[in-house]
């Protein structure tokens, strides 16, 4: 078992002021993977002091210098990709071969963020005014466990590009890839204090980070419940708060869509990462006259996905990220049954042959009404609700009947038809006719799914202030 006894503050590995360690568990084996030290409030203060001290110099570097640092970081991380993938698989269960793609490929986005550093040098003359961009300052970053490296890169890369300094706290479930990231920061010799890493419990460190007088901005990815609390806490100091929160995304399949292809896409979209994807299309909306056929296709596809050991090459569905997440998902499955939804496949029993570990069967519910709890709340597990509809009007209305608005999907007969429907859905994104994920496109939510946009050229906008000088 690995043991990590130090925090990364001011360019150095230092012993924490806090005491005790948090155990990282492997959700496939339930065994211990690592012990990671806990920071306390003094460590929070030390990390923000380091980030504040580094800010004047780092924010004054040229775009070319920062781009150079980001490229160095990119090359060094490329060399650690296997370690990063294994760290994620061991701590949250994403199958290794899949983790190499969906969890670790995001490293390549650093190259693009190096180029975006130059956007900070864009100036605009408006009559007698000169408008310039300046780094927002010291950032507090709090990230979740489901795509832990992706969430790190989505915040750290634009912050570096724009000249911000930062203090990052990963989820205590998955701190290992962040520790590798800090090792890489130390290896390339990034100026001290620009990047600081604290490990420990969100409940202990979160409030202090969010309310810290030296934090100019908070960027949080996680549940809507924690996001609400963070926004309230940060309100007192009017600091910028960027929230990337939960989702319950709809997927409208139209009558003239290729049913087999569309349903198969929808099932695999949810089951990857064992349903723990914020943008997963967990409400599948199907024309009533195609409903029976669609449920049969969904059953066949779900039952064809191999569930099991995340280290096995052919596994598609690993365990949930933790035993407590497994309990949460099972409670939702029970709730669905209690509310009258019917199982197409899956359910409460353990997948065959998996006597321990945080496994849940890929589960599909039919006869779901959109007002049911399982259609309204984010389950964050391998669970799909299939909902019938009669007209596109009704489908759009069901799609929008949610407190969330993170993502969506439409599969129609033509791209034009799908885009027309997509534009009527109140969500920050839409997957059109099976479109691919794009690291260069902005990602973020409407409604209670958040207020920020990460990735792509929009992903740096949150990290700068605009100054207007009247000449
Ligand atoms: P969570 O809200 O429980 O925890 C997220 C982070 O907040 C962790 O680092 C945790 O330690 C910290 N935290 C906990 N209590 C805190 C407090 N009181 N103050 C400050 N920080 C605190 O979320 P989770 O269970 O780790 O992640 C799953 C959630 O993240 C899902 O709802 C998912 O949809 C969402 N998510 C959203 C996006 C997006 O881009 N919108 C991406 C990934 C995940």
Short mmCIF file of C-alpha atoms and ligand atoms in Angstrom, two decimals:
data_model
loop_
_atom_site.label_atom_id
_atom_site.label_comp_id
_atom_site.label_asym_id
_atom_site.label_seq_id
_atom_site.Cartn_x
_atom_site.Cartn_y
_atom_site.Cartn_z
CA UNK A 1 0.00 0.00 0.00
CA UNK A 2 1.27 3.47 -0.87
CA UNK A 3 1.54 6.17 1.77
CA UNK A 4 1.64 9.90 1.08
CA UNK A 5 2.74 12.03 4.02
CA UNK A 6 3.25 15.40 2.37
CA UNK A 7 1.35 18.24 0.76
CA UNK A 8 2.61 20.22 -2.23
CA UNK A 9 2.84 23.85 -1.14
CA UNK A 10 5.03 26.62 -2.53
CA UNK A 11 6.87 24.30 -4.91
CA UNK A 12 7.85 21.82 -2.21
CA UNK A 13 6.59 18.64 -0.61
CA UNK A 14 5.97 19.62 3.01
CA UNK A 15 4.63 17.71 6.01
CA UNK A 16 1.08 18.76 6.84
CA UNK A 17 0.13 20.70 9.91
CA UNK A 18 -3.01 18.56 9.97
CA UNK A 19 -3.03 15.07 11.42
CA UNK A 20 -4.16 11.66 10.28
CA UNK A 21 -4.59 10.09 6.88
CA UNK A 22 -7.51 9.29 4.60
CA UNK A 23 -7.57 5.78 3.18
CA UNK A 24 -8.11 5.35 -0.54
CA UNK A 25 -9.97 2.12 -1.28
CA UNK A 26 -10.05 0.02 -4.43
CA UNK A 27 -13.80 -0.36 -5.11
CA UNK A 28 -13.26 -3.56 -7.08
CA UNK A 29 -11.50 -5.42 -4.27
CA UNK A 30 -12.57 -3.29 -1.27
CA UNK A 31 -8.87 -3.39 -0.31
CA UNK A 32 -6.77 -0.39 0.72
CA UNK A 33 -4.75 1.28 -2.03
CA UNK A 34 -3.17 4.23 -0.26
CA UNK A 35 -3.08 6.41 2.82
CA UNK A 36 -3.05 10.11 2.04
CA UNK A 37 -2.33 12.79 4.64
CA UNK A 38 -4.99 15.26 5.75
CA UNK A 39 -4.42 18.99 5.49
CA UNK A 40 -5.94 21.33 8.07
CA UNK A 41 -6.81 25.01 8.18
CA UNK A 42 -3.18 26.09 8.75
CA UNK A 43 -2.25 24.20 5.61
CA UNK A 44 -5.04 25.97 3.74
CA UNK A 45 -3.59 29.30 4.88
CA UNK A 46 -0.07 28.29 3.87
CA UNK A 47 -1.22 27.20 0.41
CA UNK A 48 -3.14 30.43 -0.26
CA UNK A 49 -0.24 32.53 1.06
CA UNK A 50 2.06 30.76 -1.42
CA UNK A 51 -0.40 31.24 -4.28
CA UNK A 52 -0.84 34.94 -3.40
CA UNK A 53 2.91 35.53 -3.20
CA UNK A 54 3.42 33.88 -6.60
CA UNK A 55 0.64 35.78 -8.33
CA UNK A 56 2.31 39.14 -9.16
CA UNK A 57 5.26 37.47 -10.89
CA UNK A 58 3.36 34.66 -12.60
CA UNK A 59 0.59 36.92 -13.90
CA UNK A 60 3.22 39.27 -15.34
CA UNK A 61 4.95 36.55 -17.38
CA UNK A 62 4.52 36.73 -21.13
CA UNK A 63 2.05 34.47 -22.92
CA UNK A 64 5.03 32.80 -24.61
CA UNK A 65 6.57 31.92 -21.23
CA UNK A 66 3.35 30.47 -19.87
CA UNK A 67 2.74 28.55 -23.09
CA UNK A 68 6.20 27.11 -22.74
CA UNK A 69 5.51 25.95 -19.17
CA UNK A 70 2.21 24.36 -20.22
CA UNK A 71 3.98 22.49 -23.04
CA UNK A 72 6.61 21.23 -20.58
CA UNK A 73 3.83 20.06 -18.30
CA UNK A 74 2.13 18.34 -21.21
CA UNK A 75 5.27 16.41 -22.24
CA UNK A 76 5.98 15.31 -18.67
CA UNK A 77 2.37 14.20 -18.12
CA UNK A 78 2.40 12.22 -21.38
CA UNK A 79 5.24 10.20 -19.86
CA UNK A 80 3.13 9.46 -16.77
CA UNK A 81 -0.06 8.48 -18.63
CA UNK A 82 0.07 4.82 -17.59
CA UNK A 83 0.53 5.79 -13.92
CA UNK A 84 -2.36 8.24 -14.19
CA UNK A 85 -4.68 5.63 -15.70
CA UNK A 86 -3.75 3.04 -13.07
CA UNK A 87 -4.23 5.55 -10.22
CA UNK A 88 -7.74 6.31 -11.48
CA UNK A 89 -8.66 2.66 -12.04
CA UNK A 90 -7.44 1.65 -8.61
CA UNK A 91 -9.26 4.40 -6.75
CA UNK A 92 -12.58 4.71 -8.59
CA UNK A 93 -12.88 1.56 -10.69
CA UNK A 94 -13.01 2.83 -14.28
CA UNK A 95 -11.81 -0.11 -16.44
CA UNK A 96 -8.13 0.49 -17.23
CA UNK A 97 -8.33 0.27 -21.02
CA UNK A 98 -11.28 2.69 -21.00
CA UNK A 99 -9.60 4.95 -18.43
CA UNK A 100 -6.63 5.37 -20.79
CA UNK A 101 -9.05 6.97 -23.24
CA UNK A 102 -11.88 8.70 -21.41
CA UNK A 103 -9.97 9.63 -18.25
CA UNK A 104 -6.43 10.31 -19.42
CA UNK A 105 -6.68 11.49 -23.03
CA UNK A 106 -7.60 14.92 -21.70
CA UNK A 107 -3.87 15.49 -21.14
CA UNK A 108 -3.61 16.30 -24.86
CA UNK A 109 -5.81 19.37 -24.31
CA UNK A 110 -2.86 21.05 -22.57
CA UNK A 111 -1.29 21.65 -25.96
CA UNK A 112 -4.31 23.72 -27.00
CA UNK A 113 -4.32 25.65 -23.72
CA UNK A 114 -0.68 26.60 -24.34
CA UNK A 115 -1.88 28.36 -27.49
CA UNK A 116 -4.71 30.05 -25.62
CA UNK A 117 -2.24 31.85 -23.32
CA UNK A 118 -1.81 34.33 -26.19
CA UNK A 119 -5.45 35.38 -25.91
CA UNK A 120 -4.42 37.27 -22.77
CA UNK A 121 -2.44 39.64 -24.97
CA UNK A 122 -5.44 40.57 -27.08
CA UNK A 123 -6.22 44.27 -26.64
CA UNK A 124 -9.14 46.19 -28.02
CA UNK A 125 -9.52 49.90 -28.78
CA UNK A 126 -13.09 51.19 -28.32
CA UNK A 127 -13.12 54.89 -29.23
CA UNK A 128 -10.92 56.48 -26.55
CA UNK A 129 -10.70 53.31 -24.46
CA UNK A 130 -8.13 50.56 -24.36
CA UNK A 131 -9.62 47.26 -23.14
CA UNK A 132 -7.22 44.62 -21.82
CA UNK A 133 -7.43 41.23 -20.10
CA UNK A 134 -5.87 40.49 -16.71
CA UNK A 135 -5.70 37.24 -14.74
CA UNK A 136 -8.50 36.94 -12.17
CA UNK A 137 -6.02 36.10 -9.40
CA UNK A 138 -5.68 33.25 -6.91
CA UNK A 139 -8.08 30.39 -7.61
CA UNK A 140 -9.55 27.78 -5.25
CA UNK A 141 -10.28 24.55 -7.11
CA UNK A 142 -12.43 21.73 -5.72
CA UNK A 143 -12.93 18.63 -7.86
CA UNK A 144 -14.99 15.39 -7.68
CA UNK A 145 -14.07 11.72 -8.14
CA UNK A 146 -15.76 10.68 -11.37
CA UNK A 147 -13.31 12.09 -13.96
CA UNK A 148 -10.68 13.34 -11.53
CA UNK A 149 -7.87 14.12 -13.98
CA UNK A 150 -10.18 15.63 -16.58
CA UNK A 151 -11.59 17.99 -13.97
CA UNK A 152 -8.09 18.93 -12.83
CA UNK A 153 -6.90 19.73 -16.38
CA UNK A 154 -10.13 21.63 -17.18
CA UNK A 155 -9.35 24.07 -14.36
CA UNK A 156 -5.55 24.10 -14.01
CA UNK A 157 -4.74 24.47 -17.72
CA UNK A 158 -6.79 27.64 -18.35
CA UNK A 159 -5.61 29.06 -15.01
CA UNK A 160 -1.98 28.60 -16.02
CA UNK A 161 -2.66 29.99 -19.49
CA UNK A 162 -4.21 33.18 -18.14
CA UNK A 163 -1.62 33.81 -15.40
CA UNK A 164 -3.61 32.71 -12.34
CA UNK A 165 -2.14 30.87 -9.37
CA UNK A 166 -4.09 28.17 -7.58
CA UNK A 167 -4.84 25.89 -4.64
CA UNK A 168 -6.44 22.58 -5.58
CA UNK A 169 -8.27 20.07 -3.43
CA UNK A 170 -9.29 16.80 -5.08
CA UNK A 171 -11.99 14.49 -3.80
CA UNK A 172 -10.68 12.40 -0.89
CA UNK A 173 -11.94 9.32 -2.81
CA UNK A 174 -9.51 9.97 -5.70
CA UNK A 175 -6.45 12.04 -4.76
CA UNK A 176 -3.82 9.85 -6.45
CA UNK A 177 -3.70 11.36 -9.97
CA UNK A 178 -3.52 14.82 -8.41
CA UNK A 179 -0.47 13.71 -6.44
CA UNK A 180 1.11 12.46 -9.70
CA UNK A 181 0.25 15.82 -11.27
CA UNK A 182 2.02 17.64 -8.42
CA UNK A 183 5.04 15.35 -8.87
CA UNK A 184 5.15 16.43 -12.50
CA UNK A 185 4.84 20.11 -11.52
CA UNK A 186 7.83 19.61 -9.19
CA UNK A 187 9.78 17.69 -11.87
CA UNK A 188 9.50 20.47 -14.48
CA UNK A 189 10.21 23.16 -11.86
CA UNK A 190 7.11 25.31 -12.39
CA UNK A 191 7.69 28.56 -10.42
CA UNK A 192 6.95 27.98 -6.75
CA UNK A 193 3.50 28.79 -5.43
CA UNK A 194 1.78 28.75 -8.83
CA UNK A 195 0.22 25.33 -8.19
CA UNK A 196 -0.51 24.05 -4.66
CA UNK A 197 -2.16 20.78 -3.71
CA UNK A 198 -4.05 20.02 -0.51
CA UNK A 199 -5.41 16.59 0.31
CA UNK A 200 -8.07 15.86 2.90
CA UNK A 201 -11.79 15.98 3.49
CA UNK A 202 -13.97 18.47 1.62
CA UNK A 203 -16.16 18.91 4.67
CA UNK A 204 -13.11 20.11 6.64
CA UNK A 205 -11.19 22.10 4.01
CA UNK A 206 -13.99 23.23 1.71
CA UNK A 207 -15.44 26.09 3.77
CA UNK A 208 -12.01 27.55 4.50
CA UNK A 209 -11.01 27.42 0.83
CA UNK A 210 -14.22 28.93 -0.44
CA UNK A 211 -14.30 31.77 2.08
CA UNK A 212 -10.55 32.37 2.08
CA UNK A 213 -9.75 36.10 1.80
CA UNK A 214 -6.87 35.31 -0.55
CA UNK A 215 -9.10 33.37 -2.97
CA UNK A 216 -10.27 35.63 -5.81
CA UNK A 217 -12.22 32.89 -7.54
CA UNK A 218 -13.69 29.49 -6.72
CA UNK A 219 -14.17 26.86 -9.40
CA UNK A 220 -16.08 23.86 -8.17
CA UNK A 221 -17.15 20.67 -9.91
CA UNK A 222 -19.36 18.33 -7.95
CA UNK A 223 -22.89 17.81 -6.79
CA UNK A 224 -25.55 20.51 -6.99
CA UNK A 225 -26.09 20.29 -3.22
CA UNK A 226 -22.44 21.13 -2.45
CA UNK A 227 -22.41 23.74 -5.24
CA UNK A 228 -25.34 25.59 -3.67
CA UNK A 229 -23.57 25.70 -0.33
CA UNK A 230 -20.37 26.97 -1.92
CA UNK A 231 -22.19 29.75 -3.75
CA UNK A 232 -23.83 30.86 -0.51
CA UNK A 233 -20.55 30.79 1.41
CA UNK A 234 -18.68 32.72 -1.26
CA UNK A 235 -21.40 35.36 -1.59
CA UNK A 236 -20.06 37.36 1.35
CA UNK A 237 -16.86 38.30 -0.45
CA UNK A 238 -18.43 38.55 -3.96
CA UNK A 239 -15.68 36.38 -5.36
CA UNK A 240 -16.25 34.82 -8.73
CA UNK A 241 -17.81 31.37 -8.37
CA UNK A 242 -17.87 28.94 -11.29
CA UNK A 243 -19.98 25.87 -10.74
CA UNK A 244 -20.05 22.67 -12.80
CA UNK A 245 -22.76 20.55 -11.21
CA UNK A 246 -25.04 17.57 -11.69
CA UNK A 247 -27.27 16.51 -14.56
CA UNK A 248 -30.20 14.34 -15.58
CA UNK A 249 -29.82 14.61 -19.30
CA UNK A 250 -32.54 13.64 -21.78
CA UNK A 251 -31.97 11.76 -25.03
CA UNK A 252 -34.76 12.21 -27.59
CA UNK A 253 -34.93 9.51 -30.24
CA UNK A 254 -37.33 10.48 -33.02
CA UNK A 255 -39.59 8.18 -35.05
CA UNK A 256 -37.40 8.28 -38.13
CA UNK A 257 -34.10 7.75 -36.28
CA UNK A 258 -32.22 4.47 -36.85
CA UNK A 259 -33.59 2.85 -33.67
CA UNK A 260 -31.02 0.10 -33.13
CA UNK A 261 -28.09 2.50 -33.57
CA UNK A 262 -29.62 5.25 -31.45
CA UNK A 263 -30.64 3.01 -28.53
CA UNK A 264 -27.28 1.25 -28.57
CA UNK A 265 -25.49 4.63 -28.46
CA UNK A 266 -27.71 5.74 -25.56
CA UNK A 267 -27.12 2.61 -23.48
CA UNK A 268 -23.35 2.63 -23.95
CA UNK A 269 -23.24 6.37 -23.24
CA UNK A 270 -24.74 5.82 -19.79
CA UNK A 271 -22.98 2.58 -18.90
CA UNK A 272 -19.46 3.87 -19.59
CA UNK A 273 -17.69 4.86 -16.35
CA UNK A 274 -20.47 2.87 -14.64
CA UNK A 275 -22.97 5.68 -15.09
CA UNK A 276 -20.84 8.16 -13.18
CA UNK A 277 -20.70 10.76 -15.92
CA UNK A 278 -22.24 14.16 -15.29
CA UNK A 279 -23.37 14.47 -18.93
CA UNK A 280 -24.76 10.90 -19.17
CA UNK A 281 -28.00 10.68 -21.17
CA UNK A 282 -29.94 8.93 -18.42
CA UNK A 283 -33.49 9.69 -19.60
CA UNK A 284 -34.15 7.97 -22.92
CA UNK A 285 -37.25 9.39 -24.62
CA UNK A 286 -38.71 7.04 -27.24
CA UNK A 287 -41.80 7.37 -29.51
CA UNK A 288 -44.64 5.35 -27.94
CA UNK A 289 -45.07 3.25 -31.08
CA UNK A 290 -41.39 2.22 -30.97
CA UNK A 291 -41.24 1.74 -27.19
CA UNK A 292 -41.49 -2.09 -27.06
CA UNK A 293 -38.88 -2.52 -29.75
CA UNK A 294 -36.59 0.05 -28.12
CA UNK A 295 -36.75 -1.65 -24.71
CA UNK A 296 -35.79 -4.98 -26.31
CA UNK A 297 -32.80 -3.39 -28.06
CA UNK A 298 -31.76 -1.66 -24.82
CA UNK A 299 -31.97 -4.97 -22.92
CA UNK A 300 -29.85 -6.76 -25.51
CA UNK A 301 -27.17 -4.02 -25.54
CA UNK A 302 -27.01 -3.67 -21.73
CA UNK A 303 -26.72 -7.41 -21.22
CA UNK A 304 -23.94 -7.63 -23.80
CA UNK A 305 -21.66 -5.29 -21.81
CA UNK A 306 -19.09 -7.12 -19.71
CA UNK A 307 -19.30 -6.18 -16.03
CA UNK A 308 -16.37 -6.99 -13.77
CA UNK A 309 -12.68 -6.63 -13.03
CA UNK A 310 -11.51 -3.18 -14.17
CA UNK A 311 -8.10 -4.64 -15.00
CA UNK A 312 -9.55 -7.13 -17.52
CA UNK A 313 -9.14 -5.92 -21.09
CA UNK A 314 -12.74 -6.62 -22.17
CA UNK A 315 -14.55 -5.06 -19.17
CA UNK A 316 -16.92 -2.24 -20.10
CA UNK A 317 -18.63 -1.70 -16.73
CA UNK A 318 -16.43 -1.62 -13.61
CA UNK A 319 -17.56 -1.21 -10.01
CA UNK A 320 -19.10 1.97 -8.65
CA UNK A 321 -16.46 4.35 -7.31
CA UNK A 322 -17.10 3.32 -3.71
CA UNK A 323 -19.26 1.06 -1.57
CA UNK A 324 -21.23 4.09 -0.39
CA UNK A 325 -21.96 5.12 -4.00
CA UNK A 326 -23.16 1.53 -4.58
CA UNK A 327 -25.56 1.90 -1.64
CA UNK A 328 -26.86 5.19 -3.04
CA UNK A 329 -27.53 3.66 -6.46
CA UNK A 330 -29.26 0.59 -4.99
CA UNK A 331 -31.53 2.86 -2.96
CA UNK A 332 -32.55 4.62 -6.18
CA UNK A 333 -33.23 1.29 -7.91
CA UNK A 334 -35.44 0.29 -4.97
CA UNK A 335 -37.17 3.68 -5.17
CA UNK A 336 -37.87 3.14 -8.87
CA UNK A 337 -39.46 -0.23 -8.12
CA UNK A 338 -41.50 1.28 -5.29
CA UNK A 339 -42.74 4.03 -7.60
CA UNK A 340 -43.98 1.47 -10.12
CA UNK A 341 -41.27 1.47 -12.78
CA UNK A 342 -40.48 -1.98 -14.27
CA UNK A 343 -37.09 -3.52 -14.83
CA UNK A 344 -36.08 -4.23 -18.42
CA UNK A 345 -32.78 -5.58 -17.11
CA UNK A 346 -30.55 -5.28 -14.03
CA UNK A 347 -31.86 -4.58 -10.56
CA UNK A 348 -30.78 -4.99 -6.96
CA UNK A 349 -28.88 -8.28 -7.13
CA UNK A 350 -25.12 -8.38 -7.55
CA UNK A 351 -23.89 -9.09 -11.10
CA UNK A 352 -23.27 -12.81 -11.53
CA UNK A 353 -19.99 -14.06 -10.06
CA UNK A 354 -19.11 -10.75 -8.37
CA UNK A 355 -19.48 -11.57 -4.69
CA UNK A 356 -17.68 -8.49 -3.42
CA UNK A 357 -16.72 -5.04 -4.66
CA UNK A 358 -18.93 -2.05 -5.41
CA UNK A 359 -20.68 -3.64 -8.39
CA UNK A 360 -24.17 -2.82 -9.62
CA UNK A 361 -25.88 -4.48 -12.56
CA UNK A 362 -26.44 -2.25 -15.60
CA UNK A 363 -30.09 -1.40 -15.00
CA UNK A 364 -32.81 -0.20 -17.34
CA UNK A 365 -36.25 0.87 -16.19
CA UNK A 366 -39.34 1.01 -18.40
CA UNK A 367 -42.78 2.50 -17.71
CA UNK A 368 -41.06 5.49 -16.18
CA UNK A 369 -42.99 8.71 -15.75
CA UNK A 370 -40.88 11.84 -15.78
CA UNK A 371 -42.26 12.91 -12.39
CA UNK A 372 -40.83 9.81 -10.69
CA UNK A 373 -37.83 10.34 -8.41
CA UNK A 374 -35.63 8.17 -10.65
CA UNK A 375 -36.38 10.49 -13.59
CA UNK A 376 -35.88 13.71 -11.63
CA UNK A 377 -32.86 13.05 -9.43
CA UNK A 378 -29.31 12.33 -10.51
CA UNK A 379 -28.63 8.69 -9.64
CA UNK A 380 -25.00 8.70 -10.78
CA UNK A 381 -24.95 5.00 -11.53
CA UNK A 382 -25.58 2.62 -14.45
CA UNK A 383 -29.32 3.27 -14.56
CA UNK A 384 -31.44 4.37 -17.53
CA UNK A 385 -35.06 5.53 -17.45
CA UNK A 386 -36.94 4.80 -20.68
CA UNK A 387 -39.85 7.21 -21.11
CA UNK A 388 -42.41 7.00 -23.94
CA UNK A 389 -43.75 10.09 -25.74
CA UNK A 390 -46.35 10.78 -28.43
CA UNK A 391 -45.27 14.00 -30.12
CA UNK A 392 -42.00 15.91 -30.42
CA UNK A 393 -43.72 18.73 -28.58
CA UNK A 394 -44.28 16.36 -25.64
CA UNK A 395 -40.72 14.99 -25.88
CA UNK A 396 -39.23 18.50 -25.65
CA UNK A 397 -41.49 19.32 -22.74
CA UNK A 398 -40.41 16.15 -20.87
CA UNK A 399 -36.76 16.86 -21.72
CA UNK A 400 -37.05 20.34 -20.20
CA UNK A 401 -39.00 19.20 -17.15
CA UNK A 402 -35.91 18.99 -14.95
CA UNK A 403 -34.06 21.19 -12.49
CA UNK A 404 -30.94 20.28 -14.47
CA UNK A 405 -29.69 21.45 -17.85
CA UNK A 406 -26.21 20.07 -18.33
CA UNK A 407 -26.40 18.02 -21.50
CA UNK A 408 -28.83 16.31 -23.86
CA UNK A 409 -28.98 14.14 -26.93
CA UNK A 410 -31.16 13.99 -30.02
CA UNK A 411 -31.11 11.33 -32.70
CA UNK A 412 -33.38 12.19 -35.64
CA UNK A 413 -33.70 11.26 -39.32
CA UNK A 414 -31.42 14.09 -40.41
CA UNK A 415 -28.87 16.32 -38.71
CA UNK A 416 -30.96 19.41 -39.54
CA UNK A 417 -34.04 17.96 -37.85
CA UNK A 418 -31.98 16.94 -34.80
CA UNK A 419 -30.44 20.42 -34.51
CA UNK A 420 -33.92 22.01 -34.65
CA UNK A 421 -34.96 19.86 -31.69
CA UNK A 422 -31.63 20.34 -29.89
CA UNK A 423 -32.12 24.11 -29.94
CA UNK A 424 -35.36 23.73 -28.01
CA UNK A 425 -33.72 21.85 -25.13
CA UNK A 426 -32.59 24.04 -22.22
CA UNK A 427 -29.15 22.51 -21.71
CA UNK A 428 -25.53 23.52 -22.18
CA UNK A 429 -24.82 20.76 -24.68
CA UNK A 430 -26.38 18.30 -27.08
CA UNK A 431 -25.09 15.14 -28.75
CA UNK A 432 -26.60 15.16 -32.22
CA UNK A 433 -27.15 11.86 -34.06
CA UNK A 434 -24.41 10.15 -32.03
CA UNK A 435 -21.84 12.98 -32.18
CA UNK A 436 -18.50 12.52 -30.41
CA UNK A 437 -17.21 14.26 -27.28
CA UNK A 438 -15.02 17.25 -28.17
CA UNK A 439 -12.32 18.64 -25.85
CA UNK A 440 -12.30 21.89 -27.80
CA UNK A 441 -15.98 22.59 -27.20
CA UNK A 442 -17.25 24.37 -24.06
CA UNK A 443 -18.91 22.23 -21.38
CA UNK A 444 -21.24 23.59 -18.74
CA UNK A 445 -24.78 23.74 -17.54
CA UNK A 446 -28.01 25.71 -17.64
CA UNK A 447 -30.32 25.86 -14.62
CA UNK A 448 -29.10 23.96 -11.52
CA UNK A 449 -26.35 22.24 -13.51
CA UNK A 450 -24.12 25.24 -12.97
CA UNK A 451 -23.04 28.57 -14.34
CA UNK A 452 -19.59 28.01 -15.81
CA UNK A 453 -18.08 26.85 -19.07
CA UNK A 454 -14.93 24.76 -19.14
CA UNK A 455 -12.75 23.59 -22.05
CA UNK A 456 -12.05 25.06 -25.42
CA UNK A 457 -11.57 28.76 -26.04
CA UNK A 458 -14.56 29.56 -23.79
CA UNK A 459 -12.80 27.71 -20.97
CA UNK A 460 -10.37 30.55 -20.34
CA UNK A 461 -12.98 33.31 -20.14
CA UNK A 462 -13.73 32.60 -16.48
CA UNK A 463 -10.11 33.16 -15.58
CA UNK A 464 -9.64 36.76 -16.62
CA UNK A 465 -10.92 40.18 -15.67
CA UNK A 466 -11.52 42.90 -18.24
CA UNK A 467 -9.95 46.31 -17.63
CA UNK A 468 -10.99 49.37 -19.59
CA UNK A 469 -8.61 52.34 -19.68
CA UNK A 470 -9.99 55.65 -20.93
CA UNK A 471 -7.24 57.43 -22.86
P1 LIG B 1 -19.47 16.24 -4.11
O1 LIG B 1 -20.22 17.52 -4.23
O2 LIG B 1 -19.83 15.33 -3.02
O3 LIG B 1 -17.90 16.53 -3.92
C1 LIG B 1 -17.17 17.30 -4.86
C2 LIG B 1 -15.99 17.92 -4.16
O4 LIG B 1 -16.47 18.80 -3.15
C3 LIG B 1 -15.06 16.94 -3.47
O5 LIG B 1 -13.73 17.37 -3.64
C4 LIG B 1 -15.47 17.05 -2.01
O6 LIG B 1 -14.42 16.73 -1.12
C5 LIG B 1 -15.79 18.54 -1.93
N1 LIG B 1 -16.66 18.91 -0.81
C6 LIG B 1 -17.47 18.13 -0.07
N2 LIG B 1 -18.09 18.87 0.88
C7 LIG B 1 -17.69 20.14 0.69
C8 LIG B 1 -17.97 21.38 1.33
N3 LIG B 1 -18.83 21.45 2.37
N4 LIG B 1 -17.39 22.50 0.86
C9 LIG B 1 -16.56 22.44 -0.19
N5 LIG B 1 -16.22 21.31 -0.82
C10 LIG B 1 -16.79 20.18 -0.38
O7 LIG B 1 -19.55 15.55 -5.55
P2 LIG B 1 -18.99 14.11 -5.95
O8 LIG B 1 -19.90 13.10 -5.39
O9 LIG B 1 -17.53 14.06 -5.65
O10 LIG B 1 -19.10 14.18 -7.56
C11 LIG B 1 -20.22 13.79 -8.26
C12 LIG B 1 -21.00 15.01 -8.70
O11 LIG B 1 -20.21 15.84 -9.55
C13 LIG B 1 -22.20 14.64 -9.54
O12 LIG B 1 -23.32 15.40 -9.12
C14 LIG B 1 -21.79 15.03 -10.96
O13 LIG B 1 -22.85 15.30 -11.83
C15 LIG B 1 -20.97 16.23 -10.70
N6 LIG B 1 -20.10 16.51 -11.84
C16 LIG B 1 -20.35 17.60 -12.63
C17 LIG B 1 -19.55 17.86 -13.74
C18 LIG B 1 -19.79 19.05 -14.64
O14 LIG B 1 -18.91 19.36 -15.45
N7 LIG B 1 -20.93 19.72 -14.55
C19 LIG B 1 -18.49 17.02 -14.02
C20 LIG B 1 -18.27 15.93 -13.20
C21 LIG B 1 -19.07 15.70 -12.09
#
